[in-house]
Amino acid sequence: MDVNFSQYGQNFAQQELTTPVSVNESEQSQLRNEQKSVAESAQNDQENQRQADNNVLINEDSINIESAVSEISDFLQTSNRQLSFSVDEKSERQVVKVTDSESGEVIRQIPTEEVLALSEKIKDLQSDVGSAVGVLFNKQA
């Protein structure tokens, strides 16, 4: 029996599968469009999931903040103190005040009245001279 060494160890089944398949341009274009739409759909699904996750986190954060404020208020009421949150009209900054429940006297304010007044003066100075002038340093180009 003669052995042909050129065929020795070759996988004929694999050769049959690797025959070229002709695909016309319209089929290729359609395939590319389908792949693109699948990729866009997956990207939209991921974005929708991210937005849903962000909404859940925002809701959890607001619940946590409300809970913390409630706990602080409960604690302060036991020591005859009140906690109030407001926005300063001139500077539009958030202000937290701790007051005595009985007398209404302000025990502590954050930021203080002095800081709010300084902020207002800085804002006035910048509007008069321009934003290029700072309080401590001049802006350099």
Tab-separated table of N, CA and C in Angstrom:
chain	number	residue	atom	x	y	z
A	1	MET	N	0.842	-1.173	0.000
A	1	MET	CA	0.000	0.000	0.000
A	1	MET	C	0.883	1.229	0.000
A	2	ASP	N	0.589	2.119	-0.919
A	2	ASP	CA	1.367	3.337	-1.029
A	2	ASP	C	0.688	4.450	-0.229
A	3	VAL	N	1.488	5.229	0.467
A	3	VAL	CA	0.979	6.362	1.247
A	3	VAL	C	1.394	7.636	0.539
A	4	ASN	N	0.430	8.454	0.275
A	4	ASN	CA	0.714	9.748	-0.333
A	4	ASN	C	0.956	10.733	0.799
A	5	PHE	N	2.189	11.180	0.950
A	5	PHE	CA	2.557	12.051	2.074
A	5	PHE	C	1.920	13.425	1.978
A	6	SER	N	1.502	13.834	0.835
A	6	SER	CA	0.885	15.159	0.715
A	6	SER	C	-0.491	15.191	1.379
A	7	GLN	N	-1.129	14.039	1.556
A	7	GLN	CA	-2.437	13.995	2.189
A	7	GLN	C	-2.353	13.499	3.624
A	8	TYR	N	-1.214	13.099	4.063
A	8	TYR	CA	-1.052	12.527	5.399
A	8	TYR	C	-1.301	13.605	6.458
A	9	GLY	N	-2.237	13.369	7.392
A	9	GLY	CA	-2.517	14.269	8.510
A	9	GLY	C	-3.426	15.435	8.171
A	10	GLN	N	-3.967	15.458	6.982
A	10	GLN	CA	-4.853	16.556	6.628
A	10	GLN	C	-6.261	16.256	7.103
A	11	ASN	N	-6.977	17.305	7.485
A	11	ASN	CA	-8.351	17.172	7.942
A	11	ASN	C	-9.265	17.569	6.786
A	12	PHE	N	-9.860	16.547	6.125
A	12	PHE	CA	-10.670	16.825	4.956
A	12	PHE	C	-11.998	17.476	5.301
A	13	ALA	N	-12.534	17.186	6.490
A	13	ALA	CA	-13.802	17.787	6.891
A	13	ALA	C	-13.637	19.291	7.056
A	14	GLN	N	-12.513	19.700	7.567
A	14	GLN	CA	-12.269	21.122	7.767
A	14	GLN	C	-12.123	21.831	6.427
A	15	GLN	N	-11.528	21.180	5.463
A	15	GLN	CA	-11.365	21.790	4.154
A	15	GLN	C	-12.710	22.015	3.490
A	16	GLU	N	-13.639	21.114	3.698
A	16	GLU	CA	-14.945	21.278	3.085
A	16	GLU	C	-15.686	22.467	3.683
A	17	LEU	N	-15.495	22.754	4.992
A	17	LEU	CA	-16.182	23.858	5.646
A	17	LEU	C	-15.591	25.208	5.277
A	18	THR	N	-14.354	25.240	4.851
A	18	THR	CA	-13.696	26.509	4.597
A	18	THR	C	-13.826	26.975	3.158
A	19	THR	N	-14.717	26.388	2.415
A	19	THR	CA	-14.910	26.844	1.046
A	19	THR	C	-15.538	28.226	1.094
A	20	PRO	N	-15.118	29.127	0.234
A	20	PRO	CA	-15.621	30.502	0.292
A	20	PRO	C	-17.108	30.566	-0.006
A	21	VAL	N	-17.781	31.421	0.736
A	21	VAL	CA	-19.204	31.642	0.542
A	21	VAL	C	-19.354	33.047	-0.008
A	22	SER	N	-20.063	33.184	-1.091
A	22	SER	CA	-20.224	34.507	-1.686
A	22	SER	C	-21.473	35.166	-1.113
A	23	VAL	N	-21.287	36.415	-0.688
A	23	VAL	CA	-22.392	37.204	-0.159
A	23	VAL	C	-22.422	38.494	-0.971
A	24	ASN	N	-23.567	38.808	-1.509
A	24	ASN	CA	-23.628	40.016	-2.317
A	24	ASN	C	-23.634	41.258	-1.423
A	25	GLU	N	-23.455	42.422	-2.022
A	25	GLU	CA	-23.300	43.664	-1.268
A	25	GLU	C	-24.554	44.043	-0.499
A	26	SER	N	-25.718	43.773	-1.054
A	26	SER	CA	-26.955	44.132	-0.357
A	26	SER	C	-27.125	43.299	0.917
A	27	GLU	N	-26.744	42.028	0.860
A	27	GLU	CA	-26.814	41.196	2.056
A	27	GLU	C	-25.810	41.669	3.102
A	28	GLN	N	-24.621	42.074	2.658
A	28	GLN	CA	-23.622	42.604	3.590
A	28	GLN	C	-24.113	43.890	4.230
A	29	SER	N	-24.708	44.752	3.442
A	29	SER	CA	-25.237	46.012	3.959
A	29	SER	C	-26.353	45.756	4.969
A	30	GLN	N	-27.228	44.823	4.643
A	30	GLN	CA	-28.320	44.484	5.551
A	30	GLN	C	-27.781	43.908	6.855
A	31	LEU	N	-26.762	43.066	6.770
A	31	LEU	CA	-26.145	42.484	7.952
A	31	LEU	C	-25.500	43.568	8.815
A	32	ARG	N	-24.798	44.520	8.173
A	32	ARG	CA	-24.189	45.625	8.917
A	32	ARG	C	-25.249	46.469	9.610
A	33	ASN	N	-26.350	46.747	8.932
A	33	ASN	CA	-27.439	47.531	9.520
A	33	ASN	C	-28.053	46.817	10.719
A	34	GLU	N	-28.232	45.502	10.587
A	34	GLU	CA	-28.773	44.730	11.706
A	34	GLU	C	-27.828	44.752	12.895
A	35	GLN	N	-26.532	44.610	12.625
A	35	GLN	CA	-25.552	44.652	13.717
A	35	GLN	C	-25.543	46.021	14.384
A	36	LYS	N	-25.642	47.067	13.568
A	36	LYS	CA	-25.650	48.427	14.108
A	36	LYS	C	-26.882	48.657	14.986
A	37	SER	N	-28.052	48.192	14.527
A	37	SER	CA	-29.276	48.395	15.299
A	37	SER	C	-29.248	47.591	16.599
A	38	VAL	N	-28.655	46.409	16.562
A	38	VAL	CA	-28.522	45.613	17.792
A	38	VAL	C	-27.597	46.328	18.777
A	39	ALA	N	-26.500	46.897	18.276
A	39	ALA	CA	-25.563	47.616	19.144
A	39	ALA	C	-26.219	48.863	19.733
A	40	GLU	N	-26.973	49.604	18.911
A	40	GLU	CA	-27.662	50.803	19.403
A	40	GLU	C	-28.717	50.435	20.435
A	41	SER	N	-29.428	49.358	20.200
A	41	SER	CA	-30.442	48.902	21.153
A	41	SER	C	-29.810	48.530	22.490
A	42	ALA	N	-28.668	47.847	22.433
A	42	ALA	CA	-27.975	47.470	23.668
A	42	ALA	C	-27.485	48.706	24.401
A	43	GLN	N	-26.997	49.698	23.646
A	43	GLN	CA	-26.521	50.938	24.266
A	43	GLN	C	-27.690	51.690	24.908
A	44	ASN	N	-28.839	51.740	24.236
A	44	ASN	CA	-30.017	52.395	24.806
A	44	ASN	C	-30.478	51.687	26.067
A	45	ASP	N	-30.450	50.360	26.059
A	45	ASP	CA	-30.829	49.596	27.245
A	45	ASP	C	-29.903	49.904	28.412
A	46	GLN	N	-28.598	50.008	28.129
A	46	GLN	CA	-27.639	50.332	29.190
A	46	GLN	C	-27.889	51.727	29.740
A	47	GLU	N	-28.165	52.698	28.876
A	47	GLU	CA	-28.434	54.074	29.314
A	47	GLU	C	-29.710	54.131	30.154
A	48	ASN	N	-30.746	53.421	29.720
A	48	ASN	CA	-31.988	53.378	30.492
A	48	ASN	C	-31.757	52.759	31.872
A	49	GLN	N	-30.938	51.722	31.934
A	49	GLN	CA	-30.632	51.082	33.212
A	49	GLN	C	-29.868	52.038	34.112
A	50	ARG	N	-28.901	52.784	33.525
A	50	ARG	CA	-28.145	53.764	34.317
A	50	ARG	C	-29.060	54.832	34.885
A	51	GLN	N	-29.997	55.319	34.069
A	51	GLN	CA	-30.926	56.342	34.542
A	51	GLN	C	-31.814	55.798	35.650
A	52	ALA	N	-32.274	54.574	35.507
A	52	ALA	CA	-33.100	53.966	36.553
A	52	ALA	C	-32.301	53.807	37.844
A	53	ASP	N	-31.034	53.385	37.723
A	53	ASP	CA	-30.177	53.251	38.901
A	53	ASP	C	-29.955	54.605	39.568
A	54	ASN	N	-29.736	55.658	38.758
A	54	ASN	CA	-29.547	57.002	39.322
A	54	ASN	C	-30.793	57.478	40.044
A	55	ASN	N	-31.977	57.210	39.483
A	55	ASN	CA	-33.223	57.603	40.135
A	55	ASN	C	-33.378	56.903	41.471
A	56	VAL	N	-33.017	55.640	41.529
A	56	VAL	CA	-33.099	54.892	42.783
A	56	VAL	C	-32.146	55.498	43.806
A	57	LEU	N	-30.911	55.832	43.371
A	57	LEU	CA	-29.936	56.426	44.285
A	57	LEU	C	-30.397	57.780	44.790
A	58	ILE	N	-30.981	58.598	43.903
A	58	ILE	CA	-31.473	59.914	44.317
A	58	ILE	C	-32.593	59.751	45.333
A	59	ASN	N	-33.506	58.824	45.079
A	59	ASN	CA	-34.599	58.591	46.028
A	59	ASN	C	-34.063	58.110	47.369
A	60	GLU	N	-33.072	57.201	47.338
A	60	GLU	CA	-32.486	56.712	48.581
A	60	GLU	C	-31.773	57.831	49.321
A	61	ASP	N	-31.063	58.717	48.581
A	61	ASP	CA	-30.368	59.842	49.206
A	61	ASP	C	-31.356	60.796	49.859
A	62	SER	N	-32.457	61.102	49.168
A	62	SER	CA	-33.433	62.024	49.748
A	62	SER	C	-34.089	61.414	50.980
A	63	ILE	N	-34.325	60.118	50.953
A	63	ILE	CA	-34.888	59.451	52.130
A	63	ILE	C	-33.882	59.491	53.283
A	64	ASN	N	-32.610	59.248	52.966
A	64	ASN	CA	-31.571	59.288	53.998
A	64	ASN	C	-31.422	60.690	54.583
A	65	ILE	N	-31.492	61.717	53.745
A	65	ILE	CA	-31.373	63.098	54.227
A	65	ILE	C	-32.560	63.450	55.112
A	66	GLU	N	-33.754	63.107	54.661
A	66	GLU	CA	-34.947	63.382	55.469
A	66	GLU	C	-34.871	62.659	56.809
A	67	SER	N	-34.408	61.430	56.787
A	67	SER	CA	-34.272	60.657	58.017
A	67	SER	C	-33.250	61.298	58.950
A	68	ALA	N	-32.112	61.739	58.408
A	68	ALA	CA	-31.074	62.361	59.231
A	68	ALA	C	-31.570	63.664	59.831
A	69	VAL	N	-32.268	64.482	59.048
A	69	VAL	CA	-32.804	65.744	59.563
A	69	VAL	C	-33.821	65.473	60.662
A	70	SER	N	-34.651	64.468	60.466
A	70	SER	CA	-35.643	64.106	61.481
A	70	SER	C	-34.970	63.665	62.781
A	71	GLU	N	-33.924	62.841	62.666
A	71	GLU	CA	-33.202	62.390	63.859
A	71	GLU	C	-32.534	63.550	64.581
A	72	ILE	N	-31.939	64.469	63.823
A	72	ILE	CA	-31.295	65.629	64.433
A	72	ILE	C	-32.334	66.500	65.123
A	73	SER	N	-33.462	66.724	64.472
A	73	SER	CA	-34.529	67.538	65.071
A	73	SER	C	-35.040	66.912	66.356
A	74	ASP	N	-35.231	65.584	66.350
A	74	ASP	CA	-35.677	64.895	67.569
A	74	ASP	C	-34.663	65.067	68.700
A	75	PHE	N	-33.396	64.930	68.372
A	75	PHE	CA	-32.341	65.084	69.377
A	75	PHE	C	-32.317	66.504	69.931
A	76	LEU	N	-32.455	67.486	69.045
A	76	LEU	CA	-32.388	68.880	69.486
A	76	LEU	C	-33.610	69.267	70.322
A	77	GLN	N	-34.754	68.699	70.039
A	77	GLN	CA	-35.953	69.020	70.807
A	77	GLN	C	-35.836	68.551	72.248
A	78	THR	N	-35.105	67.449	72.466
A	78	THR	CA	-34.921	66.981	73.837
A	78	THR	C	-34.022	67.926	74.626
A	79	SER	N	-33.197	68.706	73.925
A	79	SER	CA	-32.330	69.657	74.620
A	79	SER	C	-32.822	71.096	74.437
A	80	ASN	N	-34.132	71.281	74.195
A	80	ASN	CA	-34.753	72.594	74.006
A	80	ASN	C	-34.074	73.415	72.907
A	81	ARG	N	-33.745	72.793	71.816
A	81	ARG	CA	-33.133	73.461	70.677
A	81	ARG	C	-33.951	73.155	69.421
A	82	GLN	N	-33.914	74.110	68.499
A	82	GLN	CA	-34.583	73.915	67.213
A	82	GLN	C	-33.576	74.119	66.107
A	83	LEU	N	-33.737	73.381	65.048
A	83	LEU	CA	-32.864	73.470	63.895
A	83	LEU	C	-33.705	73.917	62.709
A	84	SER	N	-33.255	74.987	62.036
A	84	SER	CA	-34.012	75.458	60.875
A	84	SER	C	-33.075	75.634	59.692
A	85	PHE	N	-33.588	75.289	58.534
A	85	PHE	CA	-32.860	75.423	57.285
A	85	PHE	C	-33.564	76.477	56.444
A	86	SER	N	-32.769	77.390	55.861
A	86	SER	CA	-33.351	78.434	55.017
A	86	SER	C	-32.331	78.849	53.968
A	87	VAL	N	-32.760	79.751	53.092
A	87	VAL	CA	-31.883	80.293	52.062
A	87	VAL	C	-31.845	81.800	52.243
A	88	ASP	N	-30.629	82.355	52.358
A	88	ASP	CA	-30.455	83.798	52.494
A	88	ASP	C	-30.844	84.455	51.180
A	89	GLU	N	-31.709	85.495	51.240
A	89	GLU	CA	-32.230	86.111	50.028
A	89	GLU	C	-31.156	86.860	49.247
A	90	LYS	N	-30.270	87.571	49.937
A	90	LYS	CA	-29.263	88.380	49.249
A	90	LYS	C	-28.206	87.526	48.569
A	91	SER	N	-27.643	86.593	49.317
A	91	SER	CA	-26.528	85.793	48.779
A	91	SER	C	-26.994	84.492	48.136
A	92	GLU	N	-28.233	84.129	48.363
A	92	GLU	CA	-28.809	82.883	47.865
A	92	GLU	C	-28.026	81.663	48.349
A	93	ARG	N	-27.519	81.750	49.574
A	93	ARG	CA	-26.792	80.640	50.197
A	93	ARG	C	-27.687	79.961	51.223
A	94	GLN	N	-27.415	78.684	51.424
A	94	GLN	CA	-28.172	77.940	52.434
A	94	GLN	C	-27.674	78.334	53.821
A	95	VAL	N	-28.616	78.498	54.752
A	95	VAL	CA	-28.292	78.904	56.113
A	95	VAL	C	-28.936	77.909	57.073
A	96	VAL	N	-28.152	77.489	58.063
A	96	VAL	CA	-28.653	76.601	59.107
A	96	VAL	C	-28.574	77.360	60.424
A	97	LYS	N	-29.690	77.371	61.153
A	97	LYS	CA	-29.723	78.066	62.448
A	97	LYS	C	-30.132	77.094	63.543
A	98	VAL	N	-29.417	77.190	64.669
A	98	VAL	CA	-29.790	76.466	65.879
A	98	VAL	C	-30.308	77.522	66.850
A	99	THR	N	-31.565	77.364	67.268
A	99	THR	CA	-32.179	78.358	68.150
A	99	THR	C	-32.673	77.698	69.426
A	100	ASP	N	-32.808	78.522	70.456
A	100	ASP	CA	-33.385	78.064	71.724
A	100	ASP	C	-34.899	77.998	71.530
A	101	SER	N	-35.513	76.866	71.878
A	101	SER	CA	-36.954	76.692	71.652
A	101	SER	C	-37.783	77.649	72.487
A	102	GLU	N	-37.346	77.953	73.689
A	102	GLU	CA	-38.161	78.790	74.575
A	102	GLU	C	-38.018	80.267	74.250
A	103	SER	N	-36.796	80.759	74.118
A	103	SER	CA	-36.586	82.194	73.915
A	103	SER	C	-36.538	82.583	72.440
A	104	GLY	N	-36.237	81.640	71.540
A	104	GLY	CA	-36.123	81.951	70.123
A	104	GLY	C	-34.771	82.556	69.767
A	105	GLU	N	-33.861	82.634	70.737
A	105	GLU	CA	-32.536	83.208	70.526
A	105	GLU	C	-31.711	82.288	69.624
A	106	VAL	N	-30.979	82.907	68.668
A	106	VAL	CA	-30.121	82.142	67.775
A	106	VAL	C	-28.850	81.775	68.533
A	107	ILE	N	-28.625	80.477	68.698
A	107	ILE	CA	-27.438	79.987	69.396
A	107	ILE	C	-26.273	79.883	68.428
A	108	ARG	N	-26.536	79.403	67.229
A	108	ARG	CA	-25.481	79.212	66.224
A	108	ARG	C	-26.088	79.332	64.843
A	109	GLN	N	-25.345	79.981	63.930
A	109	GLN	CA	-25.787	80.093	62.546
A	109	GLN	C	-24.617	79.747	61.649
A	110	ILE	N	-24.895	78.928	60.634
A	110	ILE	CA	-23.866	78.533	59.677
A	110	ILE	C	-24.398	78.814	58.282
A	111	PRO	N	-23.733	79.614	57.465
A	111	PRO	CA	-22.623	80.513	57.766
A	111	PRO	C	-23.096	81.696	58.603
A	112	THR	N	-22.171	82.343	59.269
A	112	THR	CA	-22.520	83.444	60.171
A	112	THR	C	-22.974	84.664	59.374
A	113	GLU	N	-23.580	85.599	60.075
A	113	GLU	CA	-24.026	86.846	59.446
A	113	GLU	C	-22.841	87.594	58.838
A	114	GLU	N	-21.696	87.554	59.513
A	114	GLU	CA	-20.504	88.241	59.009
A	114	GLU	C	-20.054	87.646	57.671
A	115	VAL	N	-20.059	86.334	57.579
A	115	VAL	CA	-19.656	85.678	56.328
A	115	VAL	C	-20.636	86.018	55.208
A	116	LEU	N	-21.921	86.057	55.509
A	116	LEU	CA	-22.916	86.424	54.502
A	116	LEU	C	-22.716	87.868	54.035
A	117	ALA	N	-22.411	88.783	54.989
A	117	ALA	CA	-22.167	90.190	54.638
A	117	ALA	C	-20.907	90.318	53.786
A	118	LEU	N	-19.839	89.592	54.148
A	118	LEU	CA	-18.601	89.616	53.370
A	118	LEU	C	-18.845	89.094	51.954
A	119	SER	N	-19.609	88.041	51.842
A	119	SER	CA	-19.942	87.485	50.525
A	119	SER	C	-20.682	88.507	49.677
A	120	GLU	N	-21.596	89.237	50.286
A	120	GLU	CA	-22.349	90.269	49.564
A	120	GLU	C	-21.423	91.390	49.104
A	121	LYS	N	-20.484	91.812	49.960
A	121	LYS	CA	-19.537	92.871	49.585
A	121	LYS	C	-18.634	92.417	48.438
A	122	ILE	N	-18.182	91.182	48.476
A	122	ILE	CA	-17.339	90.646	47.393
A	122	ILE	C	-18.113	90.640	46.087
A	123	LYS	N	-19.365	90.225	46.144
A	123	LYS	CA	-20.196	90.198	44.937
A	123	LYS	C	-20.386	91.605	44.381
A	124	ASP	N	-20.596	92.594	45.270
A	124	ASP	CA	-20.742	93.986	44.828
A	124	ASP	C	-19.458	94.492	44.188
A	125	LEU	N	-18.306	94.192	44.806
A	125	LEU	CA	-17.019	94.625	44.285
A	125	LEU	C	-16.773	94.040	42.905
A	126	GLN	N	-17.082	92.783	42.734
A	126	GLN	CA	-16.869	92.148	41.437
A	126	GLN	C	-17.800	92.725	40.372
A	127	SER	N	-18.999	93.082	40.754
A	127	SER	CA	-19.915	93.654	39.760
A	127	SER	C	-19.501	95.076	39.399
A	128	ASP	N	-18.913	95.846	40.360
A	128	ASP	CA	-18.470	97.211	40.081
A	128	ASP	C	-17.205	97.235	39.232
A	129	VAL	N	-16.202	96.441	39.604
A	129	VAL	CA	-14.898	96.491	38.957
A	129	VAL	C	-14.800	95.473	37.832
A	130	GLY	N	-15.462	94.379	37.964
A	130	GLY	CA	-15.386	93.312	36.954
A	130	GLY	C	-14.874	92.044	37.594
A	131	SER	N	-15.129	90.952	36.950
A	131	SER	CA	-14.767	89.659	37.534
A	131	SER	C	-13.272	89.387	37.463
A	132	ALA	N	-12.488	90.230	36.743
A	132	ALA	CA	-11.061	90.006	36.640
A	132	ALA	C	-10.322	90.389	37.924
A	133	VAL	N	-10.976	91.156	38.803
A	133	VAL	CA	-10.354	91.575	40.042
A	133	VAL	C	-10.842	90.682	41.165
A	134	GLY	N	-9.926	90.143	41.920
A	134	GLY	CA	-10.272	89.305	43.051
A	134	GLY	C	-10.117	90.070	44.342
A	135	VAL	N	-10.467	89.461	45.454
A	135	VAL	CA	-10.335	90.101	46.758
A	135	VAL	C	-8.881	90.079	47.193
A	136	LEU	N	-8.234	88.928	47.060
A	136	LEU	CA	-6.851	88.785	47.493
A	136	LEU	C	-5.875	88.790	46.336
A	137	PHE	N	-6.279	88.269	45.187
A	137	PHE	CA	-5.405	88.131	44.036
A	137	PHE	C	-6.098	88.651	42.792
A	138	ASN	N	-5.321	89.253	41.913
A	138	ASN	CA	-5.860	89.651	40.617
A	138	ASN	C	-5.755	88.483	39.665
A	139	LYS	N	-6.740	88.367	38.823
A	139	LYS	CA	-6.745	87.295	37.835
A	139	LYS	C	-5.716	87.621	36.759
A	140	GLN	N	-4.878	86.632	36.399
A	140	GLN	CA	-3.869	86.839	35.378
A	140	GLN	C	-4.237	86.058	34.133
A	141	ALA	N	-3.940	86.642	32.979
A	141	ALA	CA	-4.261	85.974	31.721
A	141	ALA	C	-3.212	84.983	31.342
